[in-house]
mmCIF file of C-alpha atoms in Angstrom:
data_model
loop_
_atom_site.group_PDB
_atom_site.id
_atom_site.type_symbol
_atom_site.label_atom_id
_atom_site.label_comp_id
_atom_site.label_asym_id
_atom_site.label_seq_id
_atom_site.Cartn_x
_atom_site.Cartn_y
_atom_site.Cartn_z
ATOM 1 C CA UNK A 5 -0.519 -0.630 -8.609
ATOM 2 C CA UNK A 6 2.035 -3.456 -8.558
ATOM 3 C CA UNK A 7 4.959 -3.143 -10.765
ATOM 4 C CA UNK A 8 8.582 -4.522 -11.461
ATOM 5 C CA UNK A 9 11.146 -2.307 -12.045
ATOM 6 C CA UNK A 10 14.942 -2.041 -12.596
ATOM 7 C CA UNK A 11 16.479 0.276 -10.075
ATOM 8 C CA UNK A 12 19.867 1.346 -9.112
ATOM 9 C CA UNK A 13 21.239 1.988 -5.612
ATOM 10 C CA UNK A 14 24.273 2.020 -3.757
ATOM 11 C CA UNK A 15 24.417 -0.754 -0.518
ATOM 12 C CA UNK A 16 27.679 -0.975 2.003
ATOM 13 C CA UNK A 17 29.331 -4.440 2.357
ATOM 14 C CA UNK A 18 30.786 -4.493 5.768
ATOM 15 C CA UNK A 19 33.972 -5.573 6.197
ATOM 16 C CA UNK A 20 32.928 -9.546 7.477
ATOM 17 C CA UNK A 21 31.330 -9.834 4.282
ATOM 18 C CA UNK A 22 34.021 -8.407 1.733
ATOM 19 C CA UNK A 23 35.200 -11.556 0.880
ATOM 20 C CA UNK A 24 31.899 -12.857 -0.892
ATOM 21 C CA UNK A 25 30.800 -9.897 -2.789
ATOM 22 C CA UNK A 26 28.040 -11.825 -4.560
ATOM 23 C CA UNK A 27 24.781 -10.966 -6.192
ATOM 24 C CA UNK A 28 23.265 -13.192 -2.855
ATOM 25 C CA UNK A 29 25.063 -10.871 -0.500
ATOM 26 C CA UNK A 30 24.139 -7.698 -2.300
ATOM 27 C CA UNK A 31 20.189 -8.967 -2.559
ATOM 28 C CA UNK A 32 20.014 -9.185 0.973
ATOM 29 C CA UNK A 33 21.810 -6.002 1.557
ATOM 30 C CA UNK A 34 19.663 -4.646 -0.705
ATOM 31 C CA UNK A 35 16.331 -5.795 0.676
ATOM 32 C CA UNK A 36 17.388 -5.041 4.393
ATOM 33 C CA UNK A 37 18.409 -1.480 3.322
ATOM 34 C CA UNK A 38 15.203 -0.963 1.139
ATOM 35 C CA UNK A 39 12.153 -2.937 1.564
ATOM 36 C CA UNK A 40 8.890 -1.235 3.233
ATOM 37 C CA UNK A 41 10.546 1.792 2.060
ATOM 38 C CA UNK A 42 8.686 4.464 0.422
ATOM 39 C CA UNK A 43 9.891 6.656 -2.148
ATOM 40 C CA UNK A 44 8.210 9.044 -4.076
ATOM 41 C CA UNK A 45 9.364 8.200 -7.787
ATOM 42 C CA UNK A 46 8.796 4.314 -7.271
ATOM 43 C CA UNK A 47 6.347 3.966 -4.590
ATOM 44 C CA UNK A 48 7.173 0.977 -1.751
ATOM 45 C CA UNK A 49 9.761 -1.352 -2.741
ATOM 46 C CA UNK A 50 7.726 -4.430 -1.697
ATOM 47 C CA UNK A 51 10.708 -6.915 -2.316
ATOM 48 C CA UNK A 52 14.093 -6.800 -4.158
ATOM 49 C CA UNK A 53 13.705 -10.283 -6.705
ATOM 50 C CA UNK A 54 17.179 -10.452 -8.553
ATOM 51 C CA UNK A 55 20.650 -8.315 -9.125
ATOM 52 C CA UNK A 56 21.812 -7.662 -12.072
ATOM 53 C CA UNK A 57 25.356 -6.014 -11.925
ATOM 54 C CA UNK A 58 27.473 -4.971 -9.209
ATOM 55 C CA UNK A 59 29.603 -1.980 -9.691
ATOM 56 C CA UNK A 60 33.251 -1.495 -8.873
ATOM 57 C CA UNK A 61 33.625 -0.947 -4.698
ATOM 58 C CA UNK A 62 34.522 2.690 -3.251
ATOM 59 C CA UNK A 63 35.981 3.065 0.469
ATOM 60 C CA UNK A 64 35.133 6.296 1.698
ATOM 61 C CA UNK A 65 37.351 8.176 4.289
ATOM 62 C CA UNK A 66 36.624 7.047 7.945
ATOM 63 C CA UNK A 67 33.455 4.104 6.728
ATOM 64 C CA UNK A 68 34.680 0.679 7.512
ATOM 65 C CA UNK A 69 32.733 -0.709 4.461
ATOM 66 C CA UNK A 70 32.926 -0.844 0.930
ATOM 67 C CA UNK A 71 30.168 0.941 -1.347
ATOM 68 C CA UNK A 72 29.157 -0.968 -4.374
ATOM 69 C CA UNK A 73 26.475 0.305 -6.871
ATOM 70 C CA UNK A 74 23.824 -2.608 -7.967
ATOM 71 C CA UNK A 75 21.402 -2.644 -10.520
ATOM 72 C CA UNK A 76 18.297 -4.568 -9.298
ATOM 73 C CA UNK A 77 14.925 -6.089 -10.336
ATOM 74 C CA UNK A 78 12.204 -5.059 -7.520
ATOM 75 C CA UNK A 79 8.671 -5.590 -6.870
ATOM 76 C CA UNK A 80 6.655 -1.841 -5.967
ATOM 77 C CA UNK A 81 3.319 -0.908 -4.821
ATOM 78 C CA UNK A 82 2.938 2.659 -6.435
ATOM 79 C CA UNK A 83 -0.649 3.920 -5.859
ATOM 80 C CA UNK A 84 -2.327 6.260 -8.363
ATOM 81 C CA UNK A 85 -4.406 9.116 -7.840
ATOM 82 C CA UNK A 86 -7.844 8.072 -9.204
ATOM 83 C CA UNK A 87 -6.706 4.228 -9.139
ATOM 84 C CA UNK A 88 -9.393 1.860 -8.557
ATOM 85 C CA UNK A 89 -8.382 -0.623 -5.622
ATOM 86 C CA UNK A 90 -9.535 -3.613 -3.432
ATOM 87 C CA UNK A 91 -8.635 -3.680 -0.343
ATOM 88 C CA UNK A 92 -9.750 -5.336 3.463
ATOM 89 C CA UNK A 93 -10.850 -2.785 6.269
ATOM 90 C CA UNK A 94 -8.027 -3.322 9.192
ATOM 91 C CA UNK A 95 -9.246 -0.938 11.798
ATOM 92 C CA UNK A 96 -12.642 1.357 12.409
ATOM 93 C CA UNK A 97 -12.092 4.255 14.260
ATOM 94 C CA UNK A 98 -15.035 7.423 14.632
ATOM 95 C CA UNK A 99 -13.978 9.376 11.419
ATOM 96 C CA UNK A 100 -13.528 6.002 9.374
ATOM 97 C CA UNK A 101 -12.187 3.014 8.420
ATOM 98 C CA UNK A 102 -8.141 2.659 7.527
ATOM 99 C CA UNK A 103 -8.151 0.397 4.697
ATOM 100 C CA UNK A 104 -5.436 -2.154 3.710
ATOM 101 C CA UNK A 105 -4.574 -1.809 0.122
ATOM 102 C CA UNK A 106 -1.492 -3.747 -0.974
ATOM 103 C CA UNK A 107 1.482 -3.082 1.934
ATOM 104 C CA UNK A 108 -0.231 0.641 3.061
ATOM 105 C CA UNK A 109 -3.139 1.624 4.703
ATOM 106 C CA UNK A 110 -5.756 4.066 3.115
ATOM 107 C CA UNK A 111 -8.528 6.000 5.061
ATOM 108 C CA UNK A 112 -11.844 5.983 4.431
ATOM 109 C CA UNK A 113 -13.178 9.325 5.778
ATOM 110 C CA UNK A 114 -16.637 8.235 7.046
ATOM 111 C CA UNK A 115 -18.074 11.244 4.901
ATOM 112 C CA UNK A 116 -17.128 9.244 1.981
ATOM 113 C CA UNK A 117 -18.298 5.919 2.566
ATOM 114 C CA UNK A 118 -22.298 6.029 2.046
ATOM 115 C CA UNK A 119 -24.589 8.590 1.335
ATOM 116 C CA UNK A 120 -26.477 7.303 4.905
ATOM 117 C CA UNK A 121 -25.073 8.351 8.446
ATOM 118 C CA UNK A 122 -23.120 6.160 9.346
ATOM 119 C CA UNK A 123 -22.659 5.546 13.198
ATOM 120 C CA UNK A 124 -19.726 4.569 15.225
ATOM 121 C CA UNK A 125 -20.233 1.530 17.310
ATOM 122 C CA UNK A 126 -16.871 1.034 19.300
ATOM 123 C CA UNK A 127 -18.115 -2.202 20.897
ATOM 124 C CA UNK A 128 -18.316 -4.161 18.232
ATOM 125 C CA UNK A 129 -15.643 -1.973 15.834
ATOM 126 C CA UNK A 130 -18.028 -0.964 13.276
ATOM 127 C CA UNK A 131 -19.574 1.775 11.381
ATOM 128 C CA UNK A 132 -23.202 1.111 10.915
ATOM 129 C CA UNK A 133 -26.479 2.886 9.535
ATOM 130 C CA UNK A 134 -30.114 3.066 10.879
ATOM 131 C CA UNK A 135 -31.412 3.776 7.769
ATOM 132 C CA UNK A 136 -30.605 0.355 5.725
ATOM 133 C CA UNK A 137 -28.648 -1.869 8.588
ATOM 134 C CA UNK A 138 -25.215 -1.998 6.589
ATOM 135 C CA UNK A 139 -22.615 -2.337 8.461
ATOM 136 C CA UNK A 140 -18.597 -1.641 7.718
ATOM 137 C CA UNK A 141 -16.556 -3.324 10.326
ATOM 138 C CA UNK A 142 -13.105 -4.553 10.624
ATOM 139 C CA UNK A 143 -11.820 -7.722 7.909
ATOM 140 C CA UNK A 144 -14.494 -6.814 5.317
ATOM 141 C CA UNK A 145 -13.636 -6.500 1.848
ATOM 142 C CA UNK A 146 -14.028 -2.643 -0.251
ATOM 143 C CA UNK A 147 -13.568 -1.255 -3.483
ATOM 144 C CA UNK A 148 -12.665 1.723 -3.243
ATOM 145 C CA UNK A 149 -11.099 4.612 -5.725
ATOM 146 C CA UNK A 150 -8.213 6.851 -4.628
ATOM 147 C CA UNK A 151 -8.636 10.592 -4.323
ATOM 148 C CA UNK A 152 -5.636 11.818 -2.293
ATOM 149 C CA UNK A 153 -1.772 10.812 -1.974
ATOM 150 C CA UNK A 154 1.134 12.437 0.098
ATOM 151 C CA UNK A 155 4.030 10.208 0.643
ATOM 152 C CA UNK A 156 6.560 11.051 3.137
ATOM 153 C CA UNK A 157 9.586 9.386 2.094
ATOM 154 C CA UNK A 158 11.185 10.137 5.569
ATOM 155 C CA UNK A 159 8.877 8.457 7.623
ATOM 156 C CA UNK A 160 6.794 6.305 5.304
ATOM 157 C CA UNK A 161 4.220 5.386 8.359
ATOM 158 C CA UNK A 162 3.236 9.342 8.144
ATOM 159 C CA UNK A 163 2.064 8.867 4.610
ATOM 160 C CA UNK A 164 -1.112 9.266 3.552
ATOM 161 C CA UNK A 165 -3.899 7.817 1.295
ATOM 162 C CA UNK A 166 -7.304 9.290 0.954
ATOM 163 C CA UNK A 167 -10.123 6.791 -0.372
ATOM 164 C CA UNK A 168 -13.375 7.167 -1.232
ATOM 165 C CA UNK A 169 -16.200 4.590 -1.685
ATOM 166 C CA UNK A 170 -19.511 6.810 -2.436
ATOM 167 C CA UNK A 171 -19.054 6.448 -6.619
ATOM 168 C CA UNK A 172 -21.292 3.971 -8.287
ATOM 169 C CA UNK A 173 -19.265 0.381 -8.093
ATOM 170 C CA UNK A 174 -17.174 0.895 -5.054
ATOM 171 C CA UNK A 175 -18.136 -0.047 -1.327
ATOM 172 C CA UNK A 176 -18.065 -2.760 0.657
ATOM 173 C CA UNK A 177 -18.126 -5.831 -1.596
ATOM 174 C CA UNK A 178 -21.338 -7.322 -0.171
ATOM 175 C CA UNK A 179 -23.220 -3.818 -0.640
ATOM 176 C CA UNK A 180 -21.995 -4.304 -4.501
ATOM 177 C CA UNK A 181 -23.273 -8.115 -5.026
ATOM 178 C CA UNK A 182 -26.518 -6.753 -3.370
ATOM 179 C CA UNK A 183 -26.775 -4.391 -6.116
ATOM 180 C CA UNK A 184 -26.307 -6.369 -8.536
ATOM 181 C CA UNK A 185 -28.658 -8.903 -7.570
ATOM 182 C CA UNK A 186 -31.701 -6.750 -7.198
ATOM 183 C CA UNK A 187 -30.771 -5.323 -10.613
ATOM 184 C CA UNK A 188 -30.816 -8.722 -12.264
ATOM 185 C CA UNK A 189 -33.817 -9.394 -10.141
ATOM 186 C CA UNK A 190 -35.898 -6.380 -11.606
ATOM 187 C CA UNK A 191 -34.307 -6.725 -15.066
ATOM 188 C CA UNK A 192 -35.476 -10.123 -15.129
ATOM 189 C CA UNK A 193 -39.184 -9.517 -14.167
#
């Protein structure tokens, strides 16, 4: 889930810059120091939008730059456990598909896609199934619900989103208009 939120943080104006200690200067501090970040409290900081107030400046003992503390207005992408998402399949590997929901990637055990088998086919980077000829393959669209989190604030590449796309209204998009369709077919006869 998207959100805005006020924050506060503490950036380091280098010495070059100390004699323009504006809210422009500490923006793009900010966002250099702490977009694509993940943190567990607020998710990824997708893009510092405006600063509010810039603290009084401490030196500290052998840094060559001044520490200010800023309050900020930023844009996160928190994902919730049991959160309903949309997303676009960027890769299909054996065990799945990695899913691109907002600026992470989810998996998409293969287990947890369809009730069918569901076949690798590396040639043409798909998962597909004998039994009804769907196919999930790289740039199609999913709704999917998500079942597991662990963020590693260290290394935010090494976390991790489990999704899951067997429940009644999630899949691939085009299985769900399918659906729908032969329901208001039979409904209508």
């Amino acid at each position: 889930m998207y959100k805005r939120v006020r924050l506060k943080d503490t950036v380091e104006v280098p010495p070059e810059e100390l004699g323009d200690v504006s809210p422009g200067l500490v923006k793009r501090l900010l966002q250099d120091k702490l977009e694509g970040r993940m943190d567990e409290e607020v998710g990824s900081v997708v893009s510092v939008t405006e600063v509010h107030d810039i603290g009084e400046g401490a030196v500290l003992p052998n840094r060559p730059g001044v520490y200010y503390e800023a309050e900020f207005d930023a844009v996160t992408f928190d994902p919730q456990m049991q959160e309903v998402v949309d997303g676009t399949v960027v890769e299909v590997v054996e065990f799945g598909a990695f899913v691109g929901i907002g600026p992470v990637d989810g998996l998409l055990h293969v287990s947890q896609i369809s009730d069918e088998y569901l076949a690798f086919d590396g040639e043409n980077q798909q998962l597909s199934s004998n039994e009804s000829d769907r196919t999930l393959g790289v740039d199609d669209a999913v709704r999917t619900r998500i079942v597991t989190k662990s963020i590693d604030e260290r290394n935010p590449r090494d976390s991790k989103i489990g999704l899951t796309a067997k429940q009644p209204g999630l899949g691939k998009h085009q299985w769900l208009e399918e659906e729908r369709e032969k329901r208001e077919a039979t409904a209508g006869e």
